Coordinates of C-alpha atoms and ligand atoms in Angstrom, one line a residue:
X1 CA 66.4 147.3 138.6
X2 CA 64.3 144.4 137.4
X3 CA 60.6 144.7 136.8
X4 CA 58.2 142.3 138.6
X5 CA 57.5 140.5 135.4
X6 CA 61.2 139.9 134.7
X7 CA 61.7 138.8 138.2
X8 CA 58.8 136.4 138.2
X9 CA 59.9 135.0 134.8
X10 CA 63.4 134.3 136.2
X11 CA 61.9 132.6 139.3
X12 CA 59.5 130.4 137.3
X13 CA 61.9 129.3 134.6
X14 CA 64.0 127.6 137.3
X15 CA 61.1 126.3 139.3
X16 CA 60.8 122.5 139.0
X17 CA 57.7 120.6 139.7
X18 CA 57.6 118.5 142.9
X19 CA 57.6 114.7 142.9
X20 CA 54.4 112.8 142.2
X21 CA 52.7 110.3 144.5
X22 CA 49.6 108.2 144.4
X23 CA 47.3 109.7 147.1
X24 CA 44.1 108.3 148.5
X25 CA 41.2 110.7 147.9
X26 CA 41.0 111.4 151.6
X27 CA 44.5 113.0 151.4
X28 CA 44.2 114.6 148.0
X29 CA 42.3 117.8 148.9
X30 CA 44.0 121.0 147.5
X31 CA 46.8 119.1 145.9
X32 CA 47.3 119.5 142.1
X33 CA 46.6 116.6 139.8
X34 CA 49.6 115.0 138.0
X35 CA 47.3 113.0 135.7
X36 CA 44.6 113.5 133.2
X37 CA 41.5 111.4 133.8
X38 CA 38.8 110.5 131.4
X39 CA 35.3 109.4 132.5
X40 CA 34.8 105.6 132.4
X41 CA 31.3 105.9 133.7
X42 CA 28.7 108.4 132.4
X43 CA 26.7 110.5 134.8
X44 CA 24.0 109.6 135.5
X45 CA 25.1 106.1 134.8
X46 CA 21.6 105.0 133.9
X47 CA 18.2 106.7 133.4
X48 CA 16.7 107.3 136.8
X49 CA 14.0 109.2 138.7
X50 CA 14.6 112.7 139.9
X51 CA 11.6 112.5 142.3
X52 CA 9.7 110.3 144.6
X53 CA 6.6 109.5 142.6
X54 CA 5.2 107.2 140.0
X55 CA 6.8 106.1 136.7
X56 CA 4.3 105.9 133.8
X57 CA 3.6 106.4 130.1
X58 CA 3.1 110.0 129.4
X59 CA -0.1 109.2 127.5
X60 CA -1.6 107.7 130.6
X61 CA -1.2 110.9 132.6
X62 CA -3.6 112.8 130.3
X63 CA -7.0 111.1 130.8
X64 CA -8.7 111.0 134.2
X65 CA -8.6 107.2 134.3
X66 CA -7.0 105.5 137.4
X67 CA -3.6 103.7 136.9
X68 CA -2.9 100.5 138.7
X69 CA 0.4 100.6 140.7
X70 CA 1.9 97.2 139.8
X71 CA 5.1 97.4 141.7
X72 CA 7.8 99.4 143.4
X73 CA 11.3 100.4 142.4
X74 CA 13.4 101.9 145.2
X75 CA 16.9 103.3 144.7
X76 CA 19.2 100.3 144.7
X77 CA 19.2 97.1 142.7
X78 CA 17.3 97.3 139.4
X79 CA 14.3 95.0 139.8
X80 CA 13.9 95.1 136.0
X81 CA 10.2 96.0 136.1
X82 CA 8.3 96.7 133.0
X83 CA 5.1 98.8 132.7
X84 CA 2.2 98.3 130.4
X85 CA -0.3 101.0 129.4
X86 CA -2.7 101.7 132.3
X87 CA -0.2 100.9 134.9
X88 CA 2.4 102.8 137.0
X89 CA 5.3 101.9 139.2
X90 CA 5.9 103.5 142.6
X91 CA 9.4 105.0 142.3
X92 CA 11.9 106.9 144.4
X93 CA 14.7 109.4 143.7
X94 CA 17.7 107.8 142.1
X95 CA 15.9 104.6 141.3
X96 CA 16.4 103.0 137.8
X97 CA 13.6 103.8 135.4
X98 CA 11.4 100.8 134.7
X99 CA 11.1 99.6 131.1
X100 CA 8.4 101.2 129.1
X101 CA 8.0 104.4 131.1
X102 CA 8.9 107.8 129.8
X103 CA 8.1 110.1 132.7
X104 CA 7.7 110.3 136.5
X105 CA 4.9 112.1 138.1
X106 CA 5.6 113.6 141.5
X107 CA 3.8 112.0 144.3
X108 CA 2.4 115.5 145.2
X109 CA 0.6 115.5 141.9
X110 CA -1.5 112.3 142.2
X111 CA -4.5 111.1 144.3
X112 CA -3.9 107.7 145.7
X113 CA -6.7 105.2 146.4
X114 CA -6.4 101.8 147.9
X115 CA -9.0 99.2 146.9
X116 CA -8.6 95.7 148.2
X117 CA -4.9 94.9 148.0
X118 CA -4.3 97.2 145.0
X119 CA -3.1 100.8 144.9
X120 CA -4.5 103.1 142.2
X121 CA -3.4 106.6 141.3
X122 CA -5.1 109.4 139.4
X123 CA -2.9 112.1 137.8
X124 CA -4.1 115.6 138.7
X125 CA -2.1 117.1 135.8
X126 CA -0.5 115.5 132.8
X127 CA 3.3 115.1 132.6
X128 CA 5.5 115.7 129.6
X129 CA 7.8 113.2 128.1
X130 CA 11.1 112.9 130.1
X131 CA 9.7 114.9 133.0
X132 CA 11.5 114.1 136.3
X133 CA 13.8 111.7 134.5
X134 CA 17.6 112.1 134.8
X135 CA 18.9 110.7 131.5
X136 CA 22.1 108.6 131.4
X137 CA 25.1 110.8 130.4
X138 CA 23.2 114.1 130.6
X139 CA 25.9 115.5 132.9
X140 CA 28.9 113.6 131.7
X141 CA 29.6 111.1 128.9
X142 CA 32.0 108.2 128.9
X143 CA 35.4 109.4 127.6
X144 CA 34.9 113.0 128.6
X145 CA 37.9 114.6 130.4
X146 CA 37.1 115.0 134.1
X147 CA 40.5 116.1 135.4
X148 CA 43.5 117.8 133.8
X149 CA 47.1 117.9 134.8
X150 CA 47.6 120.9 137.1
X151 CA 44.0 121.2 138.2
X152 CA 43.4 121.6 141.9
X153 CA 41.7 118.7 143.7
X154 CA 38.7 120.6 145.1
X155 CA 36.0 118.9 147.2
X156 CA 33.7 118.7 144.1
X157 CA 36.5 117.1 141.9
X158 CA 37.2 114.6 144.7
X159 CA 33.5 113.8 144.7
X160 CA 33.5 113.4 140.9
X161 CA 36.5 111.0 141.0
X162 CA 34.8 109.0 143.7
X163 CA 31.6 108.8 141.6
X164 CA 33.8 107.2 138.9
X165 CA 34.9 104.5 141.4
X166 CA 38.3 106.0 141.6
X167 CA 39.9 106.0 145.1
X168 CA 43.4 107.3 144.4
X169 CA 44.9 110.1 142.3
X170 CA 48.4 111.0 141.2
X171 CA 49.2 114.3 142.7
X172 CA 52.2 116.5 143.2
X173 CA 53.7 116.5 146.7
X174 CA 54.1 119.9 148.3
X175 CA 57.6 121.2 149.1
X176 CA 59.2 121.3 152.5
X177 CA 59.3 124.9 153.5
X178 CA 61.3 126.8 156.1
X179 CA 60.6 130.4 157.2
X180 CA 63.5 132.2 158.7
X181 CA 62.9 135.5 160.5
X182 CA 66.0 137.7 161.1
X183 CA 66.7 140.6 163.4
X184 CA 68.2 141.3 166.8
X185 CA 65.1 143.4 167.6
X186 CA 62.6 140.5 167.5
X187 CA 61.0 138.8 170.4
X188 CA 58.7 135.8 170.2
X189 CA 55.0 136.5 170.5
X190 CA 54.2 135.7 174.1
X191 CA 57.6 136.9 175.4
X192 CA 57.9 140.2 177.3
X193 CA 59.4 143.0 175.3
X194 CA 62.5 144.9 176.4
X195 CA 63.0 148.5 175.3
X196 CA 63.6 148.6 171.6
X197 CA 62.3 145.2 170.9
X198 CA 59.2 144.3 168.8
X199 CA 57.4 141.0 168.5
X200 CA 58.1 138.8 165.5
X201 CA 54.9 139.1 163.3
X202 CA 56.4 137.9 160.0
X203 CA 57.1 134.4 161.3
X204 CA 53.5 133.6 162.3
X205 CA 52.1 135.6 159.2
X206 CA 54.3 133.7 156.7
X207 CA 53.5 130.4 158.4
X208 CA 49.8 131.2 158.1
X209 CA 50.2 132.3 154.4
X210 CA 51.9 129.0 153.7
X211 CA 49.2 127.0 155.4
X212 CA 46.6 128.9 153.4
X213 CA 48.5 127.8 150.3
X214 CA 48.4 124.2 151.1
X215 CA 51.9 123.8 152.7
X216 CA 51.6 121.9 155.9
X217 CA 55.3 120.9 156.4
X218 CA 56.7 124.3 157.6
X219 CA 59.6 124.9 159.9
X220 CA 59.8 128.4 161.4
X221 CA 63.2 129.5 162.7
X222 CA 64.7 132.8 163.9
X223 CA 68.2 134.1 163.9
X224 CA 69.7 137.4 165.0
X225 CA 71.8 139.7 162.9
X226 CA 75.1 137.9 163.6
X227 CA 76.6 136.8 160.2
X228 CA 78.0 133.5 161.6
X229 CA 74.7 132.5 163.2
X230 CA 72.8 133.4 160.0
X231 CA 75.2 131.3 157.9
X232 CA 74.9 128.3 160.3
X233 CA 71.2 128.5 160.3
X234 CA 70.9 128.8 156.5
X235 CA 73.2 125.9 156.0
X236 CA 71.0 123.8 158.3
X237 CA 67.8 124.9 156.5
X238 CA 69.2 124.4 153.0
X239 CA 70.0 120.8 153.9
X240 CA 66.4 119.9 154.7
X241 CA 64.1 122.1 152.8
X242 CA 63.0 122.8 149.2
X243 CA 61.9 126.4 149.8
X244 CA 63.3 128.9 152.3
X245 CA 61.5 132.1 152.9
X246 CA 63.7 134.6 154.8
X247 CA 62.2 137.8 156.2
X248 CA 64.4 140.8 156.8
X249 CA 68.1 141.3 156.5
X250 CA 68.0 141.6 152.7
X251 CA 68.3 145.4 152.4
X252 CA 71.5 147.5 152.0
X253 CA 72.2 148.1 155.7
X254 CA 75.4 147.1 157.4
X255 CA 73.4 144.7 159.5
X256 CA 71.7 143.1 156.5
X257 CA 73.6 139.8 156.7
X258 CA 71.5 137.5 154.6
X259 CA 73.3 138.0 151.3
X260 CA 76.8 137.7 152.7
X261 CA 75.7 134.5 154.6
X262 CA 74.3 133.0 151.5
X263 CA 77.5 133.9 149.5
X264 CA 79.6 132.1 152.1
X265 CA 77.5 129.0 151.4
X266 CA 78.3 129.3 147.7
X267 CA 74.8 130.7 146.9
X268 CA 74.8 133.8 144.8
X269 CA 71.7 136.0 144.3
X270 CA 69.8 135.2 141.1
X271 CA 68.1 138.5 141.5
X272 CA 68.0 141.3 144.0
X273 CA 65.9 144.5 144.1
X274 CA 62.8 144.7 142.0
X275 CA 60.7 147.6 140.9
X276 CA 57.8 147.1 143.2
X277 CA 56.4 149.0 146.2
X278 CA 56.4 147.8 148.8
X279 CA 59.2 145.2 148.5
X280 CA 62.1 146.7 146.6
X281 CA 64.9 144.7 148.4
X282 CA 63.3 141.4 147.4
X283 CA 66.0 138.7 146.9
X284 CA 65.8 135.3 145.1
X285 CA 68.5 132.7 144.8
X286 CA 68.8 129.0 144.1
X287 CA 71.0 126.9 146.3
X288 CA 72.4 123.6 145.1
X289 CA 72.7 121.2 148.0
X290 CA 75.7 119.6 146.2
X291 CA 77.6 122.9 146.2
X292 CA 76.5 124.6 149.4
X293 CA 78.8 123.3 152.1
X294 CA 76.4 122.9 155.0
X295 CA 77.7 120.2 157.5
X296 CA 74.2 119.0 158.0
X297 CA 73.9 118.2 154.3
X298 CA 77.0 116.1 154.2
X299 CA 75.7 114.2 157.2
X300 CA 72.4 113.5 155.4
X301 CA 74.1 112.3 152.2
X302 CA 70.9 113.3 150.4
X303 CA 71.0 113.4 146.6
X304 CA 71.7 116.9 145.4
X305 CA 68.7 119.1 144.7
X306 CA 67.8 122.7 144.2
X307 CA 66.6 124.9 147.1
X308 CA 64.7 128.0 146.2
X309 CA 65.5 130.9 148.6
X310 CA 63.3 134.0 148.8
X311 CA 64.5 137.0 150.8
X312 CA 61.5 139.2 151.7
X313 CA 62.0 142.6 153.2
X314 CA 61.3 142.7 156.9
X315 CA 58.6 145.2 156.9
X316 CA 55.4 143.1 157.3
X317 CA 53.5 144.7 154.5
X318 CA 56.4 144.3 152.2
X319 CA 56.8 140.7 153.2
X320 CA 53.1 140.1 152.6
X321 CA 53.0 141.7 149.2
X322 CA 56.2 140.1 147.9
X323 CA 54.9 136.7 149.2
X324 CA 51.8 137.2 147.0
X325 CA 53.6 138.5 144.0
X326 CA 56.6 136.1 143.9
X327 CA 56.5 133.3 146.4
X328 CA 52.9 132.3 145.9
X329 CA 53.2 131.7 142.1
X330 CA 56.5 129.9 142.6
X331 CA 55.0 127.6 145.3
X332 CA 52.0 126.8 143.2
X333 CA 54.2 126.1 140.2
X334 CA 56.3 123.7 142.3
X335 CA 53.1 122.1 143.6
X336 CA 52.1 121.3 140.0
X337 CA 49.4 124.0 139.5
X338 CA 48.5 124.9 135.9
X339 CA 48.9 128.5 134.7
X340 CA 45.2 129.0 135.2
X341 CA 45.4 127.9 138.8
X342 CA 48.4 130.1 139.5
X343 CA 46.8 133.3 138.2
X344 CA 45.5 135.2 141.2
X345 CA 41.8 135.6 141.7
X346 CA 40.7 139.1 140.6
X347 CA 37.5 141.1 140.5
X348 CA 36.3 144.3 138.9
X349 CA 36.0 147.1 141.4
X350 CA 34.8 150.7 141.3
X351 CA 37.3 153.1 142.8
X352 CA 35.7 154.8 145.8
X353 CA 38.1 157.8 145.6
X354 CA 40.8 158.9 143.2
X355 CA 44.2 157.3 143.7
X356 CA 47.6 158.3 142.4
X357 CA 50.9 156.5 142.5
X358 CA 53.5 159.3 142.4
X359 CA 56.4 156.9 142.8
X360 CA 58.6 155.4 140.2
X361 CA 57.7 151.8 141.0
X362 CA 54.3 150.0 140.6
X363 CA 52.5 150.3 143.9
X364 CA 50.3 147.5 145.4
X365 CA 47.8 149.4 147.4
X366 CA 45.9 147.7 150.1
X367 CA 42.1 148.1 150.3
X368 CA 38.8 146.6 151.2
X369 CA 36.0 145.6 148.9
X370 CA 32.5 146.8 149.9
X371 CA 29.5 146.6 147.5
X372 CA 31.8 146.3 144.5
X373 CA 33.9 149.3 145.5
X374 CA 37.6 149.4 146.4
X375 CA 38.4 151.5 149.4
X376 CA 41.9 151.9 150.6
X377 CA 42.5 151.2 154.2
X378 CA 44.7 153.1 156.7
X379 CA 48.2 154.3 155.9
X380 CA 49.8 152.7 152.8
X381 CA 53.2 152.4 154.5
X382 CA 55.1 149.2 154.6
X383 CA 55.0 148.7 158.4
X384 CA 51.2 149.3 158.6
X385 CA 50.2 145.8 159.7
X386 CA 46.9 146.9 161.2
X387 CA 45.8 148.5 157.9
X388 CA 46.9 145.3 156.1
X389 CA 44.8 143.3 158.5
X390 CA 41.7 145.2 157.3
X391 CA 42.5 144.7 153.6
X392 CA 41.0 142.0 151.4
X393 CA 42.2 143.2 148.0
X394 CA 45.2 144.8 146.3
X395 CA 45.1 147.4 143.6
X396 CA 48.2 147.6 141.4
X397 CA 48.9 151.1 140.2
X398 CA 51.8 151.6 137.8
X399 CA 54.5 154.2 138.3
X400 CA 52.9 157.7 137.8
X401 CA 49.5 156.1 137.2
X402 CA 46.2 157.5 138.6
X403 CA 42.8 155.9 139.0
X404 CA 39.9 158.3 139.1
X405 CA 37.0 158.0 141.5
X406 CA 34.2 155.9 139.9
X407 CA 36.6 154.2 137.5
X408 CA 36.4 150.5 137.3
X409 CA 39.6 148.6 137.8
X410 CA 40.6 145.0 138.3
X411 CA 41.9 144.2 141.8
X412 CA 43.6 141.1 143.2
X413 CA 41.5 139.4 145.8
X414 CA 43.4 138.2 148.9
Ligands
AMP501 P1 64.9 144.7 157.6 O1 64.3 144.2 156.3 O2 65.5 143.6 158.4 O3 65.7 145.9 157.5 O4 63.6 145.1 158.5 C1 62.8 146.2 158.1 C2 61.8 146.5 159.2 O5 61.0 145.4 159.4 C3 62.4 146.8 160.5 O6 61.6 147.8 161.1 C4 62.3 145.5 161.3 O7 62.2 145.7 162.7 C5 61.0 145.0 160.8 N1 60.9 143.5 160.9 C6 61.9 142.7 160.4 N2 61.6 141.4 160.6 C7 60.4 141.5 161.3 C8 59.5 140.5 161.8 N3 59.8 139.2 161.7 N4 58.4 140.9 162.4 C9 58.1 142.2 162.5 N5 58.8 143.1 162.0 C10 60.0 142.8 161.4
MG502 MG1 66.7 143.4 160.1

């Protein structure tokens, strides 16, 4: 049986990056950049005031003599004011600094006096050189790299691009994804259950996981355990999607029809069964739309392309864990994410109790983080969806590995 690392490596070596499009900033959120961008404008672009106050010569703030306010510079067009000794300029946050000034005194630190038509200020405390001035380029210089290929377009990065006067960005388009739930026992949420039936939870859960990972174009389908139905459904999905995530039907039971159905479409498993708990029956294959003989595909006459097919075990916790370990990195890779962005977010956590994995496969244990401690939640069985719903972290314990109470371990944040 393959290890997780081997399985993931296999999956990622075949994963291609999606196509690139020029997106308006308003549509770019959470996409990954396909271009490197260098700053063409420094930040700040010019010396400006960090406060509402008065721009002056530092030397003039030291004595007790009043300074004549000879003009006003609001944020906006530079009035190109100059200041001689003994004078000050009324200035506001973001306004360009007048010539000849080297500090801004906050308005709270001056006494203002109006005599005739003239305003005078007296500094209560001296200012130091550069005080309350935001110097050009202090945050960012021209030519500095502001965006790398594979970086996520976060709200702050979108703001940064806008500050450079950029309104579009080359980003990788997300794949079209289908979720296929399988099983005669499943009823739609909302439908009444007959004896022996359960509601389909994987469909909504996988849909939600995909949305949470930036995939908005998701089709969710269901088929029973009939081989011919499964084959027809898969042929249809292969024709119109880049990723297909199947839940259930990938185990070794007589009713596990997914592999035979894929084989009939000319799609052989790239890998099946991985040393991981939960999730051992995990299946991955690549379909070639030129080879798989779906009728729908012939009708589309689309150029041949590769479809990545993931078969997750039907038990909800197994589906959830294998999504995180295998599907998530493959999706992010496809979406153009860099290795840094693909790596899961982790944190150090103190074990609240000792934990042992007595099994022969690495175990992803579900738990909660509280005050820096990792506490396992509920039963650790693969059907335990309530326990999973209480978890916000995963602890990976190797086969035969133990973690002692109080020990600090790295956990994966969900
Ligand atoms: P399978 O992998 O098809 O053998 O299913 C393993 C277990 O997961 C069985 O108990 C199924 O009833 C359950 N299961 C399969 N698919 C789903 C689903 N979509 N929602 C909830 N449970 C499921
Ligand atoms: Mg099944």
